[in-house]
mmCIF file of C-alpha atoms in Angstrom:
data_model
loop_
_atom_site.group_PDB
_atom_site.id
_atom_site.type_symbol
_atom_site.label_atom_id
_atom_site.label_comp_id
_atom_site.label_asym_id
_atom_site.label_seq_id
_atom_site.Cartn_x
_atom_site.Cartn_y
_atom_site.Cartn_z
ATOM 1 C CA MET A 11 11.034 -1.969 -17.996
ATOM 2 C CA ASN A 12 11.025 -1.158 -14.237
ATOM 3 C CA ASP A 13 8.747 -3.917 -13.025
ATOM 4 C CA GLU A 14 9.504 -7.673 -13.428
ATOM 5 C CA ILE A 15 6.895 -9.538 -15.422
ATOM 6 C CA VAL A 16 6.143 -13.122 -16.319
ATOM 7 C CA TYR A 17 4.048 -13.874 -19.420
ATOM 8 C CA GLY A 18 2.605 -16.909 -20.993
ATOM 9 C CA LYS A 19 -0.152 -19.123 -19.593
ATOM 10 C CA ASN A 20 1.979 -21.917 -18.112
ATOM 11 C CA PRO A 21 4.674 -19.630 -16.662
ATOM 12 C CA VAL A 22 1.946 -17.511 -14.989
ATOM 13 C CA LEU A 23 0.231 -20.550 -13.611
ATOM 14 C CA GLU A 24 3.552 -21.965 -12.176
ATOM 15 C CA LEU A 25 4.250 -18.513 -10.659
ATOM 16 C CA LEU A 26 0.945 -18.540 -8.905
ATOM 17 C CA LYS A 27 1.441 -22.091 -7.615
ATOM 18 C CA SER A 28 4.905 -21.193 -6.369
ATOM 19 C CA GLY A 29 3.522 -18.863 -3.766
ATOM 20 C CA LYS A 30 5.766 -15.959 -4.865
ATOM 21 C CA PRO A 31 4.212 -12.517 -4.297
ATOM 22 C CA VAL A 32 2.280 -11.183 -7.293
ATOM 23 C CA ASN A 33 0.916 -7.753 -7.626
ATOM 24 C CA LYS A 34 -1.563 -8.173 -10.524
ATOM 25 C CA VAL A 35 -2.420 -10.398 -13.456
ATOM 26 C CA LEU A 36 -3.532 -9.103 -16.861
ATOM 27 C CA ILE A 37 -5.661 -11.565 -19.011
ATOM 28 C CA GLN A 38 -6.591 -10.938 -22.658
ATOM 29 C CA SER A 39 -10.328 -10.048 -22.683
ATOM 30 C CA GLU A 40 -11.115 -11.503 -26.127
ATOM 31 C CA GLY A 41 -9.058 -14.687 -25.600
ATOM 32 C CA PRO A 42 -10.339 -18.127 -24.754
ATOM 33 C CA ASN A 43 -11.232 -17.214 -21.170
ATOM 34 C CA GLY A 44 -13.001 -20.525 -20.660
ATOM 35 C CA ARG A 45 -9.527 -22.098 -20.671
ATOM 36 C CA ASN A 46 -8.340 -19.899 -18.004
ATOM 37 C CA GLN A 47 -10.607 -20.929 -15.227
ATOM 38 C CA GLU A 48 -7.843 -22.713 -13.254
ATOM 39 C CA ILE A 49 -5.806 -19.536 -13.178
ATOM 40 C CA ILE A 50 -8.822 -17.376 -12.299
ATOM 41 C CA ALA A 51 -9.751 -19.687 -9.523
ATOM 42 C CA LEU A 52 -6.178 -19.489 -8.084
ATOM 43 C CA LEU A 53 -6.330 -15.653 -8.329
ATOM 44 C CA HIS A 54 -9.584 -15.712 -6.263
ATOM 45 C CA GLU A 55 -8.052 -18.195 -3.778
ATOM 46 C CA LYS A 56 -4.972 -16.057 -3.266
ATOM 47 C CA SER A 57 -6.876 -12.695 -3.388
ATOM 48 C CA ILE A 58 -4.641 -11.456 -6.213
ATOM 49 C CA PRO A 59 -6.163 -8.629 -8.321
ATOM 50 C CA TYR A 60 -6.629 -9.340 -12.022
ATOM 51 C CA GLN A 61 -7.882 -7.404 -14.952
ATOM 52 C CA PHE A 62 -9.077 -8.180 -18.519
ATOM 53 C CA VAL A 63 -7.324 -6.114 -21.169
ATOM 54 C CA ASP A 64 -7.068 -6.105 -24.952
ATOM 55 C CA ARG A 65 -4.257 -7.903 -26.911
ATOM 56 C CA GLN A 66 -2.715 -4.595 -27.910
ATOM 57 C CA THR A 67 -1.985 -3.774 -24.253
ATOM 58 C CA LEU A 68 -0.284 -7.072 -23.680
ATOM 59 C CA ASP A 69 1.697 -6.713 -27.012
ATOM 60 C CA ARG A 70 2.941 -3.344 -25.830
ATOM 61 C CA ILE A 71 3.992 -4.460 -22.320
ATOM 62 C CA THR A 72 5.792 -7.533 -23.561
ATOM 63 C CA ASP A 73 7.266 -5.797 -26.754
ATOM 64 C CA ARG A 74 5.114 -8.266 -28.836
ATOM 65 C CA GLU A 75 6.608 -11.419 -27.254
ATOM 66 C CA ARG A 76 4.556 -14.604 -27.276
ATOM 67 C CA HIS A 77 2.406 -13.826 -24.124
ATOM 68 C CA GLN A 78 -0.493 -16.252 -24.886
ATOM 69 C CA GLY A 79 -2.964 -13.717 -23.607
ATOM 70 C CA MET A 80 -1.645 -13.575 -20.017
ATOM 71 C CA LEU A 81 0.842 -11.552 -17.931
ATOM 72 C CA ALA A 82 1.687 -11.223 -14.260
ATOM 73 C CA TYR A 83 3.542 -8.502 -12.418
ATOM 74 C CA ILE A 84 5.802 -9.919 -9.669
ATOM 75 C CA ALA A 85 5.940 -7.959 -6.395
ATOM 76 C CA ALA A 86 9.292 -6.626 -5.250
ATOM 77 C CA ARG A 87 8.847 -8.488 -1.999
ATOM 78 C CA GLU A 88 6.226 -10.542 -0.063
ATOM 79 C CA TYR A 89 3.336 -8.703 1.573
ATOM 80 C CA SER A 90 2.655 -8.851 5.318
ATOM 81 C CA SER A 91 -0.671 -8.870 7.109
ATOM 82 C CA ILE A 92 -2.078 -6.419 9.695
ATOM 83 C CA ASP A 93 -1.382 -9.039 12.317
ATOM 84 C CA ASP A 94 2.215 -9.087 11.263
ATOM 85 C CA ILE A 95 2.443 -5.296 11.688
ATOM 86 C CA LEU A 96 0.793 -5.429 15.180
ATOM 87 C CA ALA A 97 3.046 -8.305 16.141
ATOM 88 C CA LEU A 98 6.101 -6.211 15.344
ATOM 89 C CA ALA A 99 4.885 -3.433 17.717
ATOM 90 C CA GLU A 100 4.294 -5.979 20.394
ATOM 91 C CA GLU A 101 7.704 -7.545 19.862
ATOM 92 C CA ARG A 102 9.292 -4.100 20.277
ATOM 93 C CA GLN A 103 7.048 -3.434 23.284
ATOM 94 C CA GLU A 104 5.707 -0.253 21.666
ATOM 95 C CA ASP A 105 2.367 1.201 20.934
ATOM 96 C CA PRO A 106 1.397 0.437 17.309
ATOM 97 C CA PHE A 107 2.517 3.183 14.789
ATOM 98 C CA ILE A 108 1.009 2.506 11.334
ATOM 99 C CA LEU A 109 0.703 4.516 8.075
ATOM 100 C CA MET A 110 -2.345 3.876 5.951
ATOM 101 C CA LEU A 111 -2.279 5.074 2.302
ATOM 102 C CA ASP A 112 -5.545 5.752 0.445
ATOM 103 C CA GLU A 113 -5.068 5.099 -3.242
ATOM 104 C CA ILE A 114 -1.584 6.441 -3.679
ATOM 105 C CA GLU A 115 -0.829 5.863 -7.341
ATOM 106 C CA ASP A 116 2.752 7.317 -7.802
ATOM 107 C CA PRO A 117 5.451 4.723 -7.107
ATOM 108 C CA HIS A 118 7.894 7.376 -6.194
ATOM 109 C CA ASN A 119 5.547 8.689 -3.415
ATOM 110 C CA LEU A 120 5.099 5.125 -2.061
ATOM 111 C CA GLY A 121 8.884 4.458 -2.267
ATOM 112 C CA ALA A 122 9.636 7.751 -0.430
ATOM 113 C CA LEU A 123 7.083 7.049 2.233
ATOM 114 C CA LEU A 124 8.459 3.542 2.901
ATOM 115 C CA ARG A 125 11.941 5.151 3.394
ATOM 116 C CA THR A 126 10.438 7.565 5.974
ATOM 117 C CA VAL A 127 8.482 4.808 7.702
ATOM 118 C CA ASP A 128 11.679 2.898 8.214
ATOM 119 C CA ALA A 129 13.479 6.002 9.455
ATOM 120 C CA VAL A 130 10.986 6.920 12.107
ATOM 121 C CA GLY A 131 10.582 3.306 13.278
ATOM 122 C CA ALA A 132 6.935 2.951 12.389
ATOM 123 C CA HIS A 133 5.724 -0.645 12.413
ATOM 124 C CA GLY A 134 4.181 -0.860 8.930
ATOM 125 C CA VAL A 135 2.095 0.398 6.021
ATOM 126 C CA ILE A 136 -1.343 -0.524 4.793
ATOM 127 C CA ILE A 137 -2.372 -0.094 1.216
ATOM 128 C CA PRO A 138 -5.469 -1.185 -0.854
ATOM 129 C CA LYS A 139 -5.296 -3.895 -3.412
ATOM 130 C CA ARG A 140 -7.027 -1.836 -6.122
ATOM 131 C CA ARG A 141 -6.480 1.754 -7.379
ATOM 132 C CA SER A 142 -3.143 2.034 -5.781
ATOM 133 C CA VAL A 143 0.476 1.380 -6.626
ATOM 134 C CA ALA A 144 1.825 -1.880 -5.395
ATOM 135 C CA LEU A 145 5.391 -3.022 -4.364
ATOM 136 C CA THR A 146 6.830 -2.602 -7.875
ATOM 137 C CA GLY A 147 10.466 -2.387 -8.848
ATOM 138 C CA THR A 148 10.192 1.378 -9.049
ATOM 139 C CA VAL A 149 8.913 1.526 -5.458
ATOM 140 C CA ALA A 150 11.695 -0.687 -4.305
ATOM 141 C CA LYS A 151 14.409 1.479 -6.029
ATOM 142 C CA THR A 152 12.811 4.747 -4.722
ATOM 143 C CA SER A 153 12.665 3.350 -1.134
ATOM 144 C CA ALA A 154 16.541 3.054 -1.242
ATOM 145 C CA GLY A 155 16.231 -0.469 0.273
ATOM 146 C CA ALA A 156 13.551 0.298 2.845
ATOM 147 C CA VAL A 157 11.156 -2.045 1.095
ATOM 148 C CA GLU A 158 13.178 -4.930 2.564
ATOM 149 C CA TYR A 159 12.615 -3.826 6.120
ATOM 150 C CA VAL A 160 9.103 -2.261 6.166
ATOM 151 C CA ARG A 161 6.101 -4.467 6.587
ATOM 152 C CA VAL A 162 3.487 -3.675 3.977
ATOM 153 C CA ALA A 163 -0.078 -5.080 4.221
ATOM 154 C CA ARG A 164 -2.278 -5.069 1.136
ATOM 155 C CA VAL A 165 -5.969 -5.195 1.977
ATOM 156 C CA SER A 166 -9.270 -5.496 0.027
ATOM 157 C CA ASN A 167 -10.988 -2.848 2.024
ATOM 158 C CA LEU A 168 -9.348 0.041 3.911
ATOM 159 C CA VAL A 169 -12.482 0.909 5.891
ATOM 160 C CA GLN A 170 -12.751 -2.600 7.275
ATOM 161 C CA ALA A 171 -9.068 -2.628 8.092
ATOM 162 C CA LEU A 172 -9.366 0.677 9.877
ATOM 163 C CA GLN A 173 -12.352 -0.587 12.001
ATOM 164 C CA GLU A 174 -10.307 -3.602 12.930
ATOM 165 C CA LEU A 175 -7.392 -1.526 14.048
ATOM 166 C CA LYS A 176 -9.770 0.745 16.108
ATOM 167 C CA LYS A 177 -11.113 -2.370 17.838
ATOM 168 C CA ARG A 178 -7.560 -3.270 18.695
ATOM 169 C CA GLY A 179 -6.941 0.031 20.338
ATOM 170 C CA CYS A 180 -5.573 2.238 17.708
ATOM 171 C CA TRP A 181 -6.599 5.976 17.373
ATOM 172 C CA VAL A 182 -6.862 7.170 13.829
ATOM 173 C CA SER A 183 -5.660 10.559 12.523
ATOM 174 C CA GLY A 184 -6.415 11.506 8.943
ATOM 175 C CA ALA A 185 -4.170 14.137 7.463
ATOM 176 C CA GLU A 186 -6.151 16.653 5.465
ATOM 177 C CA ALA A 187 -6.849 20.363 5.134
ATOM 178 C CA GLY A 188 -9.454 21.899 7.427
ATOM 179 C CA GLY A 189 -8.659 19.890 10.557
ATOM 180 C CA ARG A 190 -6.976 20.599 13.894
ATOM 181 C CA GLY A 191 -3.363 21.699 13.694
ATOM 182 C CA ALA A 192 -1.161 18.634 13.633
ATOM 183 C CA PHE A 193 1.501 20.231 15.847
ATOM 184 C CA GLU A 194 -1.066 20.981 18.433
ATOM 185 C CA ALA A 195 -2.823 17.558 18.322
ATOM 186 C CA ASP A 196 -1.882 14.664 20.666
ATOM 187 C CA LEU A 197 -0.438 11.987 18.347
ATOM 188 C CA THR A 198 0.957 9.803 21.080
ATOM 189 C CA GLY A 199 -0.274 6.267 21.902
ATOM 190 C CA ALA A 200 -1.411 3.571 19.453
ATOM 191 C CA ARG A 201 -1.734 5.506 16.235
ATOM 192 C CA VAL A 202 -2.733 5.158 12.640
ATOM 193 C CA ILE A 203 -1.947 7.998 10.335
ATOM 194 C CA VAL A 204 -4.025 8.141 7.061
ATOM 195 C CA ILE A 205 -2.751 9.938 4.023
ATOM 196 C CA GLY A 206 -4.998 10.431 1.004
ATOM 197 C CA SER A 207 -4.365 10.174 -2.718
ATOM 198 C CA GLU A 208 -2.405 12.695 -4.667
ATOM 199 C CA GLY A 209 -5.467 14.205 -6.307
ATOM 200 C CA LYS A 210 -8.578 13.380 -4.308
ATOM 201 C CA GLY A 211 -7.261 13.218 -0.751
ATOM 202 C CA ILE A 212 -8.846 10.806 1.771
ATOM 203 C CA SER A 213 -12.006 9.088 0.427
ATOM 204 C CA ARG A 214 -15.309 10.130 2.131
ATOM 205 C CA LEU A 215 -15.970 6.747 3.761
ATOM 206 C CA LEU A 216 -12.488 6.418 5.128
ATOM 207 C CA ARG A 217 -12.564 10.045 6.322
ATOM 208 C CA GLU A 218 -15.705 9.300 8.294
ATOM 209 C CA LYS A 219 -13.914 6.451 10.063
ATOM 210 C CA CYS A 220 -11.069 8.673 11.263
ATOM 211 C CA ASP A 221 -11.222 9.710 14.873
ATOM 212 C CA GLU A 222 -9.793 13.140 13.983
ATOM 213 C CA ILE A 223 -8.642 15.134 11.041
ATOM 214 C CA VAL A 224 -5.320 17.036 11.482
ATOM 215 C CA SER A 225 -3.711 19.524 9.175
ATOM 216 C CA LEU A 226 -0.226 20.832 8.562
ATOM 217 C CA PRO A 227 0.155 24.646 8.680
ATOM 218 C CA MET A 228 0.513 26.239 5.215
ATOM 219 C CA LYS A 229 2.001 29.742 5.225
ATOM 220 C CA GLY A 230 2.734 30.154 1.501
ATOM 221 C CA GLN A 231 0.735 30.522 -1.643
ATOM 222 C CA VAL A 232 0.547 26.771 -2.531
ATOM 223 C CA THR A 233 -2.405 25.184 -0.778
ATOM 224 C CA SER A 234 -1.237 21.493 -0.659
ATOM 225 C CA LEU A 235 1.780 19.298 -0.328
ATOM 226 C CA ASN A 236 2.981 16.293 -2.248
ATOM 227 C CA ALA A 237 1.591 13.097 -0.607
ATOM 228 C CA SER A 238 5.012 11.723 0.341
ATOM 229 C CA VAL A 239 6.137 15.104 1.766
ATOM 230 C CA ALA A 240 2.914 15.533 3.831
ATOM 231 C CA GLY A 241 3.108 11.915 5.019
ATOM 232 C CA SER A 242 6.746 12.226 6.056
ATOM 233 C CA VAL A 243 6.183 15.407 7.987
ATOM 234 C CA MET A 244 3.259 13.764 9.828
ATOM 235 C CA LEU A 245 5.349 10.666 10.633
ATOM 236 C CA TYR A 246 8.155 12.700 12.050
ATOM 237 C CA GLU A 247 5.745 14.709 14.179
ATOM 238 C CA VAL A 248 4.437 11.339 15.677
ATOM 239 C CA LEU A 249 7.994 10.368 16.369
ATOM 240 C CA ARG A 250 8.844 13.744 17.934
ATOM 241 C CA GLN A 251 5.875 13.476 20.246
ATOM 242 C CA ARG A 252 6.742 9.874 21.129
ATOM 243 C CA ILE A 253 10.311 10.901 22.036
ATOM 244 C CA SER A 254 8.993 13.777 24.079
ATOM 245 C CA SER A 255 6.398 11.733 25.958
ATOM 246 C CA THR A 256 9.050 9.049 26.767
ATOM 247 C CA SER A 257 11.586 11.645 28.091
ATOM 248 C CA GLN A 258 8.880 13.218 30.212
ATOM 249 C CA LYS A 259 8.186 9.824 31.929
ATOM 250 C CA VAL A 260 11.734 9.269 32.770
#
């Protein structure tokens, strides 16, 4: 099993009380849910996603161990906030450079992107709490250690997060087909790069909040790139332009 889990009502309750990062909790749907109100209240208080599932699902995940109708996935590391990401940019005396991921579900894609974010010196990543891979063990392994250095904020609503970043001076570039050529666009300054999901791309509401849509040139027969590849190319183009802009000012 790639991702560390805790199961059993009391172990899950103590995990939540400890303050350790938790990705998600699964609760048996046909179980005595009236007895789980303390845990559900804690989940709401800490804004931790939870889901009701059948007993067979919990049996499969725990290899039929005594799970008492409850299981929690432990995050590979603690999540940051958007303020933490912006504070890092201020600490470095740099314009914010942020990657936002819209419902990326493949842990290998997220891990690869965290590795690139670290490599280009971006200040952090923003992911949604639902319909997205979290900081799992697989993500940590794929990131080759970058998960320990990259600040990842997990938010309830990407659209609201984007609006907040725009109020704080960031310009938002969504990477998707049909936009202005990414290599011709000005990607300097305080910047958020938005990468869509592997299958659906950027959601409509989020796309409407982008200041511009930029596209990578495609010269071959394949019409799209893997999300981690497209994201990595975009991040390096931002870095290239930042380096060029800095050298021109000197």
